[in-house]
Coordinates of C-alpha atoms in Angstrom, one line a residue:
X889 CA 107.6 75.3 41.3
X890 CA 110.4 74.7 38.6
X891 CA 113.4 72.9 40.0
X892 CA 117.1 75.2 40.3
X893 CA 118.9 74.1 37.1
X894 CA 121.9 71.8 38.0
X895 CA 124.5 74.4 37.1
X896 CA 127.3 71.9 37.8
X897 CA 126.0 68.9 35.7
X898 CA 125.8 71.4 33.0
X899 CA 129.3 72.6 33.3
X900 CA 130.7 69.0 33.5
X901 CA 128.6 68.1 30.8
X902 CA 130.1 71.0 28.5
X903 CA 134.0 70.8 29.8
X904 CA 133.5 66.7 28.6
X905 CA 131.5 67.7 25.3
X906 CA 134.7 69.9 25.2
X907 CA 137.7 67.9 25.9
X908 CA 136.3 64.2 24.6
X909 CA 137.3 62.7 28.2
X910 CA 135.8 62.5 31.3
X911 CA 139.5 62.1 32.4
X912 CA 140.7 65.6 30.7
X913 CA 137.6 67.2 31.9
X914 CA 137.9 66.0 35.6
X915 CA 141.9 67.2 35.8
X916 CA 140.9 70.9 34.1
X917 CA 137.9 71.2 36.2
X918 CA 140.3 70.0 39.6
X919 CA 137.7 67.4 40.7
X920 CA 137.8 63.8 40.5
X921 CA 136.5 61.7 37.5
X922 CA 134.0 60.1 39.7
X923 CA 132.6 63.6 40.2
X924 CA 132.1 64.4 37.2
X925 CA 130.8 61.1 36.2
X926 CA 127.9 61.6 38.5
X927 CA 127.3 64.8 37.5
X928 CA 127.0 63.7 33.8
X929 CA 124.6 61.2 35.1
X930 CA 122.6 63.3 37.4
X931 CA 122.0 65.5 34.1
X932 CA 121.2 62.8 32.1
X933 CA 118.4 61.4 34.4
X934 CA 117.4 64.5 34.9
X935 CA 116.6 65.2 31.3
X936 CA 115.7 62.0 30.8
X937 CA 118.3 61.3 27.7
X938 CA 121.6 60.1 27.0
X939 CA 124.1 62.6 26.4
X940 CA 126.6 61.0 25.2
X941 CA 127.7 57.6 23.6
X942 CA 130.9 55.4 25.1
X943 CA 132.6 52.9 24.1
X944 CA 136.2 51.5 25.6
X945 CA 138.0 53.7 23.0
X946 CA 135.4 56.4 22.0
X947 CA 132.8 59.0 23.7
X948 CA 130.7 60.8 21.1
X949 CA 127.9 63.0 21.5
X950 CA 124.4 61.5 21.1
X951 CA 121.5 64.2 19.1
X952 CA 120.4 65.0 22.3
X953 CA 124.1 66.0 23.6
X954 CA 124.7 67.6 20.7
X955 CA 122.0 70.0 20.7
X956 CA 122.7 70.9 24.5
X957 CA 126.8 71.2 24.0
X958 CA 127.0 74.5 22.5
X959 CA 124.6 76.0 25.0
X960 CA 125.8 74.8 28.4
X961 CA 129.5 75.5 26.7
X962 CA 128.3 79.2 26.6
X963 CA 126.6 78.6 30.0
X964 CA 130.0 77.7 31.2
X965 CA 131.7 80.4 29.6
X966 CA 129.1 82.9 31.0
X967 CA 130.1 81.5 34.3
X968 CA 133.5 81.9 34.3
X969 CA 133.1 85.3 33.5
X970 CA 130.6 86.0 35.8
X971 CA 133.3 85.2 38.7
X972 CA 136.7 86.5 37.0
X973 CA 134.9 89.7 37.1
X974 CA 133.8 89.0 41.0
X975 CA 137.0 87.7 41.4
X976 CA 138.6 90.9 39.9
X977 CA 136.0 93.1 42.1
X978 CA 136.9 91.9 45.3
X979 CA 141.4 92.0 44.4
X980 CA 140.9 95.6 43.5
X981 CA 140.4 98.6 45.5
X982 CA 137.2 99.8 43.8
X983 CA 133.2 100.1 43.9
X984 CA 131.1 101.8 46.6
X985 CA 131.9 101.2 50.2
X986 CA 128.8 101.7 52.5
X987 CA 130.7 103.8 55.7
X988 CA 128.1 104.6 59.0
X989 CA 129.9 107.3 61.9
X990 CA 128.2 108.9 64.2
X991 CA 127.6 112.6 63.0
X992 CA 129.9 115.0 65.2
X993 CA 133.1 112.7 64.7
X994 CA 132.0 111.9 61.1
X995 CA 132.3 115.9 60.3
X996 CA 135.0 116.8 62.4
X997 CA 137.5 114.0 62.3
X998 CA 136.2 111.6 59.1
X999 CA 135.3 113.9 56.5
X1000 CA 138.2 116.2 56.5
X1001 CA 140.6 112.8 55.8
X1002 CA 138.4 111.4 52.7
X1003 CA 140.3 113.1 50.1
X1004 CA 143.5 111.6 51.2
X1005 CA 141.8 108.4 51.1
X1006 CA 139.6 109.3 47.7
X1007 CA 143.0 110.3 45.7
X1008 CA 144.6 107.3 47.1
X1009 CA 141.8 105.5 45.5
X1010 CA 140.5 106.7 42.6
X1011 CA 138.1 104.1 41.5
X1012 CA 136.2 104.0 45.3
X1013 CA 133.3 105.9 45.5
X1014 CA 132.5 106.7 49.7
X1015 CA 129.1 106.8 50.4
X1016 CA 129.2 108.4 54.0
X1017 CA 125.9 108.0 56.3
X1018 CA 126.2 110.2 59.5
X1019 CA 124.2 109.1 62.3
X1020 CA 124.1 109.2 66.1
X1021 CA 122.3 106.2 66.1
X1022 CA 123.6 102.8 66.1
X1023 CA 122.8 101.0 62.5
X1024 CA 122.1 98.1 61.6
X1025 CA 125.4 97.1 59.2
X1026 CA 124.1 93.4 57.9
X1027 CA 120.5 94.4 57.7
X1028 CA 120.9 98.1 56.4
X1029 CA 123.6 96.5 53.9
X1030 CA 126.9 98.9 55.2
X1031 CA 130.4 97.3 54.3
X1032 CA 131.8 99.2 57.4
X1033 CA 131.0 101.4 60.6
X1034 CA 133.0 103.6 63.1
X1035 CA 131.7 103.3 66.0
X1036 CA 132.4 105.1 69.7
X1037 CA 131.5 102.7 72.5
X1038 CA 132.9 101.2 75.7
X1039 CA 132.5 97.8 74.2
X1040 CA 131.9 97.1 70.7
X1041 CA 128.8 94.5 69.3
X1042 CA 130.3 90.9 69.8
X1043 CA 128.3 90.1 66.8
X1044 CA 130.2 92.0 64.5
X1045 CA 133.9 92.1 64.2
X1046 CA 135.6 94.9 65.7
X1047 CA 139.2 96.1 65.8
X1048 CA 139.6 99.0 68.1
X1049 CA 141.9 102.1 66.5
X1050 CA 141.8 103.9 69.7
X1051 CA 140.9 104.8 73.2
X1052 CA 138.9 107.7 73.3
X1053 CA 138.1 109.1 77.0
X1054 CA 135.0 111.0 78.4
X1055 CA 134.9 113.8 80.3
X1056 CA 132.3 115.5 82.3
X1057 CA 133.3 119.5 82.0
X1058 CA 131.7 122.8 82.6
X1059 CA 132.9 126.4 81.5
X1060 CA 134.3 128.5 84.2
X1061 CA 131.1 131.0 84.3
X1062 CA 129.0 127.5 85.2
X1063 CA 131.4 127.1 88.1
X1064 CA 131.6 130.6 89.2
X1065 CA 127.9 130.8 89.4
X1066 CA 127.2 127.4 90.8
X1067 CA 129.9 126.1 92.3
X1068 CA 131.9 123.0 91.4
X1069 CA 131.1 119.8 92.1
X1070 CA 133.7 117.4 94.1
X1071 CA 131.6 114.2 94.1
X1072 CA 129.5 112.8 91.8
X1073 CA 126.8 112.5 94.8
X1074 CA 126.4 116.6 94.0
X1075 CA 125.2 116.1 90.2
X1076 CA 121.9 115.6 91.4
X1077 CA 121.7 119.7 92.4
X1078 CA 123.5 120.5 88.6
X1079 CA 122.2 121.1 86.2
X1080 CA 123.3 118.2 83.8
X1081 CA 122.6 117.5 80.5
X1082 CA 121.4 114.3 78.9
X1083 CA 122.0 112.4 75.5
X1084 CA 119.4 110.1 73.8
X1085 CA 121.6 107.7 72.0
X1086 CA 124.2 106.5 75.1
X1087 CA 124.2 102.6 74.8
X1088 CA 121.3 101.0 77.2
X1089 CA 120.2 104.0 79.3
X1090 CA 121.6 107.9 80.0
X1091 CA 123.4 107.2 82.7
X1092 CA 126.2 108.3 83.7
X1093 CA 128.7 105.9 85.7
X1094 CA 132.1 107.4 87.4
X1095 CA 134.4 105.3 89.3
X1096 CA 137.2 106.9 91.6
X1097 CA 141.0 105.6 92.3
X1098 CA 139.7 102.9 94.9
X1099 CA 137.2 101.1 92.3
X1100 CA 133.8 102.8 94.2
X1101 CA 131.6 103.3 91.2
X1102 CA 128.6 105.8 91.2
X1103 CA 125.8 105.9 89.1
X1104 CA 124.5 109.9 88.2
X1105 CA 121.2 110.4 86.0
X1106 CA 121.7 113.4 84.2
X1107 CA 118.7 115.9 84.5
X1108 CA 118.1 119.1 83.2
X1109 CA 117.3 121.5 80.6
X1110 CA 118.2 119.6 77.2
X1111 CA 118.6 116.3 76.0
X1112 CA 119.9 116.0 72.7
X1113 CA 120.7 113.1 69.6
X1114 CA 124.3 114.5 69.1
X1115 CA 126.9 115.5 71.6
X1116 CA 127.9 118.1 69.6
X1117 CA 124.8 120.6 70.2
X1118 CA 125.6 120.6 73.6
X1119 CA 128.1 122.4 73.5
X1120 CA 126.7 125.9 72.9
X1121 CA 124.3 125.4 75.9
X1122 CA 127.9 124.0 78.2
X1123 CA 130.0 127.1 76.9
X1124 CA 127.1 129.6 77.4
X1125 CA 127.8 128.5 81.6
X1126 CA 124.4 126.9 81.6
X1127 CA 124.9 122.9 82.6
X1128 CA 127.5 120.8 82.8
X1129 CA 127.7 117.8 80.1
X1130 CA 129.8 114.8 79.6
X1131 CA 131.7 114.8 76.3
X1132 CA 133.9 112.6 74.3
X1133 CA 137.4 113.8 73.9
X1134 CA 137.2 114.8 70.6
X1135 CA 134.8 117.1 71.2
X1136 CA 136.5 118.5 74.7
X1137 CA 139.8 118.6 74.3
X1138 CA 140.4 121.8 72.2
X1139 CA 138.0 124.1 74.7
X1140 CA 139.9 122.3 77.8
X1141 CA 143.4 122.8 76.5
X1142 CA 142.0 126.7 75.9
X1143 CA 140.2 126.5 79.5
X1144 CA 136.8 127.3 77.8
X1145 CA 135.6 124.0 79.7
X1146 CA 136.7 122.8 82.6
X1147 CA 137.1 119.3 84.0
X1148 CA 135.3 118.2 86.8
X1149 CA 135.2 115.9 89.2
X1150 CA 139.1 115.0 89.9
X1151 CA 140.1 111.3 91.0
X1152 CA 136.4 110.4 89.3
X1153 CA 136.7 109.2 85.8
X1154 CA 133.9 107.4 83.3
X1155 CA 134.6 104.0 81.8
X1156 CA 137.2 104.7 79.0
X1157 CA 135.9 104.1 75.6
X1158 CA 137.3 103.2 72.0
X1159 CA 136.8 104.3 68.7
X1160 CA 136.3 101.1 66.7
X1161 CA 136.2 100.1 63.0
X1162 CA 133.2 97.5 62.8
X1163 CA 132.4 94.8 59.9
X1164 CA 130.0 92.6 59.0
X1165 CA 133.4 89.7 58.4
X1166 CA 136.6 89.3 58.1
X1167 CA 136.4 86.5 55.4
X1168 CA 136.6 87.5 51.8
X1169 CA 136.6 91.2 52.9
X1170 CA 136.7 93.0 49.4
X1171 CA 139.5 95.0 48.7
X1172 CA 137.6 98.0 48.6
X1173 CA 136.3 97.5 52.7
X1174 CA 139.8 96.7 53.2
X1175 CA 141.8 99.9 52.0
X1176 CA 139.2 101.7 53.6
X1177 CA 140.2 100.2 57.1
X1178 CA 143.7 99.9 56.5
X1179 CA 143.2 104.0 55.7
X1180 CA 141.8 104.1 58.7
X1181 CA 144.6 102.0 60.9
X1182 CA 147.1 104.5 59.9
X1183 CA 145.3 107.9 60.4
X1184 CA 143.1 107.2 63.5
X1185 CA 145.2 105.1 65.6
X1186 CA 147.2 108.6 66.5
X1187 CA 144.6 111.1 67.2
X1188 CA 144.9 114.6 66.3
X1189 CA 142.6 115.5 68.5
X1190 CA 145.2 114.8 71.6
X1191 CA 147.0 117.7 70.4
X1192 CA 144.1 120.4 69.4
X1193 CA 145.5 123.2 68.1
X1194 CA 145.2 126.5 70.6
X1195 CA 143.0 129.8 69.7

């Protein structure tokens, strides 16, 4: 197998081909002339030739340095553009970012703020992947993810824009032909619909004012990948259903739904912005969550508009 060229011998080889001095070359490369002493002399073994010829007064270039100079200068060269351009990438807000959100907030609440964000930022392109499921962000290559969870993956970093509460509602017909339920105990005669993609299992867990916690297993006639298509089957007044705030609020402030289930609450959630790191974030990840800071940390869906 061929060996990885030695990229930094060839670099301190050109800058002292270029400035006659292993002293000049070590203070415009910032490294010490010991440094780049060895790396002259790594090279040379490594080729097997003398590079270059010293005396007390004089360096000069031997055939052999001479005929690599002018290449490993443009190597250098190459190389210093290569990471000005990098460098330049990373500074300014521009290039694709790679944005996972779970489908029902992602079109109700994401997509309707990107053209703030794309004017704002001309030269970022979004490329938006809706999912219930949780992805992958490292190994599926995302820059960022918002994700809806009680606690976020410790293995990512996370910085939490809001709260977002969970409420387990019916409409009024449910009720009225049912009955409604005081305890969490009663859930188990409901009919109570499940979701596929809550974190571990579908369980639901409520805990009243005095810290006793409950465990209820939702059964009944539809289990779904995405809150949001359970809503025609809650409205029709045929099961009840837990759902995120963002999704209840508007048909509880309009008393389509109804919250159920008073002094009982389910573990209070947040919406978070996840990323792979915080270190060397490029510019484009960050405007992107700083965009997000300022427009999701105040909900609008705590004050749904009335029908």
């Amino acid at each position: 197998m061929t060996k990885v060229p030695d990229f930094e011998g060839l670099a301190m080889f050109a800058k002292v081909a270029e400035e006659r001095s292993y002293a000049a070359a070590a203070r415009a490369m910032g490294v010490s002339v010991a440094t780049v002493s060895r790396g002259v002399s790594r090279l040379e073994d490594r080729l097997g030739a003398r590079l270059f010829n010293r005396t007390s007064r004089r360096l000069a270039l031997t055939d052999v340095g001479a005929a690599l100079a002018a290449r490993a200068s443009q190597l250098y060269a190459e190389a210093e553009a290569v990471e000005d351009a990098a460098r330049e990438l990373s500074s300014r807000p521009r290039g694709t970012v790679r944005l996972a959100v779970p489908m029902s907030f992602g079109v109700r609440w994401v997509a309707p703020l990107l053209p703030a964000f794309l004017r704002a930022y001309p030269e970022i392109t979004v490329d938006l992947h809706l999912s219930d499921a949780v992805v992958d962000l490292i190994g599926d290559g995302f820059d960022a993810a918002l994700r809806i969870a009680v606690l976020p993956d410790s293995s990512l970093v996370a910085r939490q824009l809001c709260p977002i509460a969970r409420h387990i509602v019916a409409a009024p017909a449910y009720i009225a032909r049912y009955g409604r339920p005081r305890h969490p105990g009663e859930l188990a005669a409901h009919h109570c619909l499940g979701y596929a993609y809550r974190a571990r299992q579908d369980v639901w867990r409520l805990i009243n004012t005095e810290g006793v916690e409950v465990a209820v297993t939702p059964t009944g006639p539809l289990r779904v990948t995405n809150s949001e298509a359970l809503l025609p089957t809650v409205l029709e007044g045929l099961a009840i259903a837990e759902l995120p705030e963002f999704l209840a609020a508007e048909y509880l402030a309009d008393g389509r739904l109804v919250d159920l289930l008073d002094g009982w609450s389910l573990p209070l959630g947040g919406l978070y912005l996840m990323t792979p790191t915080t270190r060397a974030r490029p510019a484009k990840v960050e405007a992107l969550a700083d965009f997000f800071v300022e427009t999701l940390s105040r909900p609008a869906w705590r004050s749904p508009p009335r029908r």
